[in-house]
Short mmCIF file of C-alpha atoms in Angstrom, two decimals:
data_model
loop_
_atom_site.label_atom_id
_atom_site.label_comp_id
_atom_site.label_asym_id
_atom_site.label_seq_id
_atom_site.Cartn_x
_atom_site.Cartn_y
_atom_site.Cartn_z
CA UNK A 1 0.04 -0.08 0.08
CA UNK A 2 2.68 2.28 0.77
CA UNK A 3 5.12 1.61 -2.31
CA UNK A 4 1.55 1.81 -4.22
CA UNK A 5 0.75 5.14 -3.10
CA UNK A 6 4.28 6.05 -3.72
CA UNK A 7 3.72 5.48 -7.77
CA UNK A 8 0.96 7.27 -7.43
CA UNK A 9 2.55 10.11 -6.24
CA UNK A 10 4.86 9.96 -8.92
CA UNK A 11 2.70 9.94 -11.48
CA UNK A 12 0.95 12.71 -10.08
CA UNK A 13 4.13 14.73 -10.49
CA UNK A 14 4.75 13.04 -13.84
CA UNK A 15 0.98 14.38 -15.17
CA UNK A 16 2.03 17.99 -13.61
CA UNK A 17 4.80 18.06 -15.46
CA UNK A 18 4.17 16.84 -18.95
CA UNK A 19 0.53 18.97 -18.47
CA UNK A 20 2.79 22.05 -17.37
CA UNK A 21 5.34 21.82 -20.30
CA UNK A 22 7.76 21.57 -18.55
CA UNK A 23 9.38 18.72 -19.91
CA UNK A 24 9.24 20.71 -23.68
CA UNK A 25 12.55 22.03 -23.45
CA UNK A 26 11.36 24.87 -25.95
CA UNK A 27 9.27 26.15 -23.69
CA UNK A 28 11.52 26.43 -21.02
CA UNK A 29 13.79 28.02 -23.26
CA UNK A 30 11.20 30.47 -24.44
CA UNK A 31 10.68 31.51 -20.64
CA UNK A 32 13.88 32.85 -19.99
CA UNK A 33 14.47 34.34 -23.41
CA UNK A 34 12.76 37.76 -22.17
CA UNK A 35 14.36 39.89 -25.03
CA UNK A 36 12.81 37.50 -27.90
CA UNK A 37 10.46 34.89 -28.04
CA UNK A 38 9.15 35.21 -24.78
CA UNK A 39 6.60 32.64 -23.39
CA UNK A 40 6.06 33.64 -19.80
CA UNK A 41 3.60 30.03 -19.14
CA UNK A 42 6.29 29.04 -16.73
CA UNK A 43 5.90 31.08 -14.40
CA UNK A 44 2.11 29.56 -13.84
CA UNK A 45 3.91 26.54 -13.33
CA UNK A 46 5.82 27.45 -10.51
CA UNK A 47 3.17 29.80 -9.11
CA UNK A 48 0.92 26.97 -9.06
CA UNK A 49 2.94 24.22 -7.23
CA UNK A 50 4.66 26.47 -4.66
CA UNK A 51 1.23 27.98 -3.75
CA UNK A 52 -0.28 24.06 -3.28
CA UNK A 53 3.11 22.75 -1.33
CA UNK A 54 3.48 26.27 0.88
CA UNK A 55 -0.10 25.58 1.81
CA UNK A 56 0.30 21.56 1.86
CA UNK A 57 3.38 21.96 3.83
CA UNK A 58 1.70 23.79 6.52
CA UNK A 59 -1.62 21.63 6.71
CA UNK A 60 0.94 18.45 6.83
CA UNK A 61 3.53 19.49 9.08
CA UNK A 62 1.01 19.59 11.88
CA UNK A 63 0.95 16.28 12.67
CA UNK A 64 3.12 14.33 14.15
CA UNK A 65 4.80 11.66 11.74
CA UNK A 66 4.16 10.80 7.99
CA UNK A 67 1.67 8.57 7.63
CA UNK A 68 4.21 5.54 6.39
CA UNK A 69 6.83 6.60 8.40
CA UNK A 70 8.16 7.43 12.09
CA UNK A 71 9.38 11.06 10.92
CA UNK A 72 9.45 13.88 8.92
CA UNK A 73 13.26 13.88 6.68
CA UNK A 74 13.75 17.95 6.32
CA UNK A 75 17.20 19.16 5.84
CA UNK A 76 17.98 21.64 8.49
CA UNK A 77 20.74 23.44 6.97
CA UNK A 78 20.73 26.70 6.68
CA UNK A 79 23.85 28.32 5.62
CA UNK A 80 24.19 29.55 2.25
CA UNK A 81 28.31 28.21 1.04
CA UNK A 82 30.30 28.58 -2.23
CA UNK A 83 29.17 25.00 -2.86
CA UNK A 84 25.64 25.64 -3.03
CA UNK A 85 25.75 29.05 -5.08
CA UNK A 86 28.36 27.63 -7.29
CA UNK A 87 26.08 24.63 -8.16
CA UNK A 88 22.98 26.54 -8.59
CA UNK A 89 24.70 28.65 -11.17
CA UNK A 90 26.19 25.68 -12.97
CA UNK A 91 23.17 24.12 -13.08
CA UNK A 92 21.51 27.37 -14.55
CA UNK A 93 23.65 26.86 -17.53
CA UNK A 94 23.00 22.93 -17.73
CA UNK A 95 19.75 24.32 -17.89
CA UNK A 96 19.88 27.20 -20.33
CA UNK A 97 21.94 24.92 -22.88
CA UNK A 98 19.67 21.71 -22.55
CA UNK A 99 16.25 22.98 -21.74
CA UNK A 100 15.78 19.82 -19.00
CA UNK A 101 15.89 20.14 -15.80
CA UNK A 102 15.70 17.20 -13.97
CA UNK A 103 12.39 16.89 -13.14
CA UNK A 104 11.13 17.97 -16.42
CA UNK A 105 13.46 15.15 -18.19
CA UNK A 106 12.60 12.08 -15.77
CA UNK A 107 9.06 12.26 -16.33
CA UNK A 108 10.04 12.80 -20.02
CA UNK A 109 11.83 9.85 -20.33
CA UNK A 110 8.97 7.66 -20.12
CA UNK A 111 8.24 7.88 -23.59
CA UNK A 112 11.62 6.39 -24.75
CA UNK A 113 12.74 9.60 -26.26
CA UNK A 114 15.68 9.41 -27.67
CA UNK A 115 16.72 13.18 -27.15
CA UNK A 116 15.58 12.66 -23.36
CA UNK A 117 17.41 9.42 -22.84
CA UNK A 118 20.92 11.59 -23.94
CA UNK A 119 20.00 14.12 -21.83
CA UNK A 120 19.85 11.42 -18.61
CA UNK A 121 22.44 9.50 -19.80
CA UNK A 122 24.65 12.93 -19.49
CA UNK A 123 23.19 14.15 -16.23
CA UNK A 124 23.85 10.92 -14.65
CA UNK A 125 27.56 10.98 -15.70
CA UNK A 126 27.87 14.46 -14.56
CA UNK A 127 26.36 13.31 -11.18
CA UNK A 128 28.35 10.58 -10.51
CA UNK A 129 31.48 12.53 -11.89
CA UNK A 130 30.59 15.35 -8.86
CA UNK A 131 29.89 12.42 -6.35
CA UNK A 132 33.58 11.35 -7.46
CA UNK A 133 35.19 13.93 -6.84
CA UNK A 134 33.03 15.14 -3.49
CA UNK A 135 34.22 11.95 -1.65
CA UNK A 136 37.56 12.49 -3.14
CA UNK A 137 37.92 16.12 -1.59
CA UNK A 138 36.38 15.04 1.71
CA UNK A 139 37.55 11.94 3.05
CA UNK A 140 35.11 10.38 5.18
CA UNK A 141 35.90 9.84 8.82
CA UNK A 142 33.30 7.61 9.77
CA UNK A 143 31.63 5.11 6.84
CA UNK A 144 28.81 6.36 4.85
CA UNK A 145 25.47 4.92 5.88
CA UNK B 1 10.79 28.18 -32.16
CA UNK B 2 8.14 29.68 -31.16
CA UNK B 3 5.89 28.18 -28.32
CA UNK B 4 2.34 29.21 -27.51
CA UNK B 5 1.04 30.81 -24.00
CA UNK B 6 -0.25 28.37 -22.42
CA UNK B 7 -1.50 29.81 -18.72
CA UNK B 8 -4.34 27.09 -17.92
CA UNK B 9 -2.24 24.13 -18.73
CA UNK B 10 0.84 25.58 -17.22
CA UNK B 11 -1.38 26.58 -13.59
CA UNK B 12 -2.86 23.06 -13.67
CA UNK B 13 0.56 21.18 -13.94
CA UNK B 14 2.04 23.22 -11.35
CA UNK B 15 -0.98 22.70 -8.97
CA UNK B 16 -0.79 19.06 -9.86
CA UNK B 17 3.26 19.16 -8.87
CA UNK B 18 2.42 20.73 -5.92
CA UNK B 19 -0.20 18.29 -4.44
CA UNK B 20 1.96 15.55 -5.59
CA UNK B 21 5.08 18.01 -3.42
CA UNK B 22 2.44 17.66 0.11
CA UNK B 23 1.13 14.29 -0.96
CA UNK B 24 5.19 12.67 -0.46
CA UNK B 25 5.43 15.00 2.59
CA UNK B 26 1.88 13.44 3.82
CA UNK B 27 3.12 9.83 3.09
CA UNK B 28 6.63 9.43 3.43
CA UNK B 29 7.74 13.11 4.89
CA UNK B 30 10.30 13.39 2.13
CA UNK B 31 11.21 16.71 0.32
CA UNK B 32 10.31 16.31 -3.56
CA UNK B 33 13.09 16.87 -5.64
CA UNK B 34 13.86 15.63 -8.59
CA UNK B 35 17.84 15.24 -8.04
CA UNK B 36 17.51 13.42 -4.89
CA UNK B 37 15.26 11.52 -6.25
CA UNK B 38 17.18 10.12 -8.79
CA UNK B 39 20.87 9.74 -7.08
CA UNK B 40 19.10 7.70 -4.10
CA UNK B 41 17.58 5.95 -6.40
CA UNK B 42 20.96 5.35 -8.47
CA UNK B 43 23.34 5.28 -5.74
CA UNK B 44 21.33 4.42 -2.15
CA UNK B 45 21.98 4.85 1.23
CA UNK B 46 19.81 1.55 2.40
CA UNK B 47 17.50 -0.92 0.43
CA UNK B 48 14.73 1.03 2.12
CA UNK B 49 15.77 4.24 1.17
CA UNK B 50 16.01 3.02 -2.61
CA UNK B 51 12.58 1.64 -2.66
CA UNK B 52 10.31 4.78 -2.16
CA UNK B 53 12.43 6.88 -4.55
CA UNK B 54 12.01 3.91 -7.23
CA UNK B 55 8.82 4.18 -6.81
CA UNK B 56 8.51 7.75 -7.35
CA UNK B 57 10.64 7.12 -10.73
CA UNK B 58 8.18 4.87 -11.87
CA UNK B 59 5.13 6.62 -11.54
CA UNK B 60 7.06 9.92 -12.99
CA UNK B 61 7.63 7.27 -16.18
CA UNK B 62 3.92 6.71 -16.37
CA UNK B 63 3.09 10.70 -16.01
CA UNK B 64 3.47 11.26 -20.07
CA UNK B 65 1.42 8.29 -20.39
CA UNK B 66 -1.47 9.36 -18.03
CA UNK B 67 -1.29 12.77 -20.18
CA UNK B 68 -1.68 10.57 -23.34
CA UNK B 69 -5.19 8.84 -21.62
CA UNK B 70 -6.80 12.42 -21.05
CA UNK B 71 -5.83 14.55 -23.86
CA UNK B 72 -5.05 11.99 -26.74
CA UNK B 73 -1.55 13.09 -27.49
CA UNK B 74 1.91 12.69 -25.78
CA UNK B 75 3.41 15.81 -24.22
CA UNK B 76 5.64 17.82 -26.59
CA UNK B 77 9.18 17.82 -26.65
CA UNK B 78 11.02 20.47 -28.94
CA UNK B 79 14.44 20.08 -28.34
CA UNK B 80 16.35 23.34 -29.79
CA UNK B 81 19.91 22.54 -28.79
CA UNK B 82 22.29 20.15 -31.05
CA UNK B 83 23.15 16.57 -29.45
CA UNK B 84 26.63 17.86 -28.32
CA UNK B 85 25.12 20.53 -26.43
CA UNK B 86 22.83 18.46 -25.28
CA UNK B 87 25.12 16.20 -23.76
CA UNK B 88 27.50 19.50 -22.50
CA UNK B 89 23.89 21.29 -20.35
CA UNK B 90 23.24 17.41 -19.37
CA UNK B 91 26.50 17.06 -17.82
CA UNK B 92 26.38 20.57 -15.86
CA UNK B 93 22.92 20.05 -14.92
CA UNK B 94 24.75 17.04 -13.09
CA UNK B 95 27.22 18.62 -11.90
CA UNK B 96 25.32 21.89 -11.08
CA UNK B 97 22.43 19.92 -8.83
CA UNK B 98 24.48 17.60 -7.38
CA UNK B 99 26.89 20.10 -5.58
CA UNK B 100 24.20 22.09 -5.33
CA UNK B 101 21.93 19.90 -3.55
CA UNK B 102 18.90 20.11 -5.54
CA UNK B 103 17.24 21.71 -8.55
CA UNK B 104 13.85 23.20 -9.83
CA UNK B 105 11.76 21.16 -7.91
CA UNK B 106 13.54 20.21 -5.05
CA UNK B 107 14.99 24.40 -4.56
CA UNK B 108 12.39 26.10 -6.80
CA UNK B 109 9.00 24.43 -5.57
CA UNK B 110 9.82 22.30 -1.94
CA UNK B 111 12.63 24.57 -0.64
CA UNK B 112 11.02 27.93 -1.61
CA UNK B 113 8.01 26.74 -0.06
CA UNK B 114 8.92 25.58 3.62
CA UNK B 115 11.34 29.17 3.03
CA UNK B 116 14.39 27.74 3.28
CA UNK B 117 17.26 30.60 2.81
CA UNK B 118 19.25 28.21 0.86
CA UNK B 119 16.48 27.34 -1.53
CA UNK B 120 15.68 30.81 -2.07
CA UNK B 121 19.23 31.92 -2.50
CA UNK B 122 19.95 28.63 -5.10
CA UNK B 123 16.68 29.39 -6.91
CA UNK B 124 17.71 33.24 -7.59
CA UNK B 125 20.73 32.47 -8.49
CA UNK B 126 19.89 29.30 -11.50
CA UNK B 127 17.20 31.01 -12.73
CA UNK B 128 19.55 34.31 -13.22
CA UNK B 129 22.17 32.12 -14.92
CA UNK B 130 19.65 30.08 -16.96
CA UNK B 131 18.33 33.66 -18.67
CA UNK B 132 22.26 34.80 -19.07
CA UNK B 133 22.81 31.66 -20.88
CA UNK B 134 19.71 31.56 -23.07
CA UNK B 135 20.23 35.41 -23.41
CA UNK B 136 23.90 34.26 -24.92
CA UNK B 137 22.84 31.56 -26.46
CA UNK B 138 20.47 33.61 -28.80
CA UNK B 139 21.32 37.12 -28.94
CA UNK B 140 25.20 37.21 -28.65
CA UNK B 141 25.94 33.89 -30.40
CA UNK B 142 22.70 34.06 -32.64
CA UNK B 143 21.80 30.70 -31.60
#
């Protein structure tokens, strides 16, 4: 039941992405092309998603715990550091070049479109290399989980 | 490449994305970030940790087909960039979301909704660099 409802949650996300236009790089790039063929649609995606999540989280987080888990697992780090900002800046350059973000591309992978597969393969390669370098740069004194 | 303005479909899609984020928090107590879901599915911390991410991914892959069942067409996927650029962009996205601990869904939707200062900073940064990149490609290099 727990896994089934999680699959349904993923399907809700994937259907929202498909409907919103976030899986379409031409539309994503046009959102950012204010000086050219501007298409403001994606502001409505972000606006709708953030407002629903803002209200929903406030209701859900009143509960002592989630339905299927012992605790809520929410990031607690609040410090801005160079790693965060460098990463976000790099992500933006890649998003502007390719037009896919991870959340847009993963549902689109369901169509088996070869261009989406190429993007996701490159995305995973980038993640892999970065994880290797990060592990190498910060040797762990304790074993990983 | 022109695309048509679709405020209602985009708002509807955004609301569904928000509902999914709320459902994942209600059911599993987790932030719905595509980056974390993908990396945790490939490099899981534990078997239990893998299961919910794999379940989310399986559901996400079904999304375009649910859209097909509802509308009779798959979502449009138009890729303006040539394949080498698509690969280069994908690599940069992979590096960036790993260093920056998140992407549009994790920082842009969930993080902003919970008023995280890191997510506001990350979102402002990537929106700015995406906009600059598109400007340079379209209006400086003339792609």
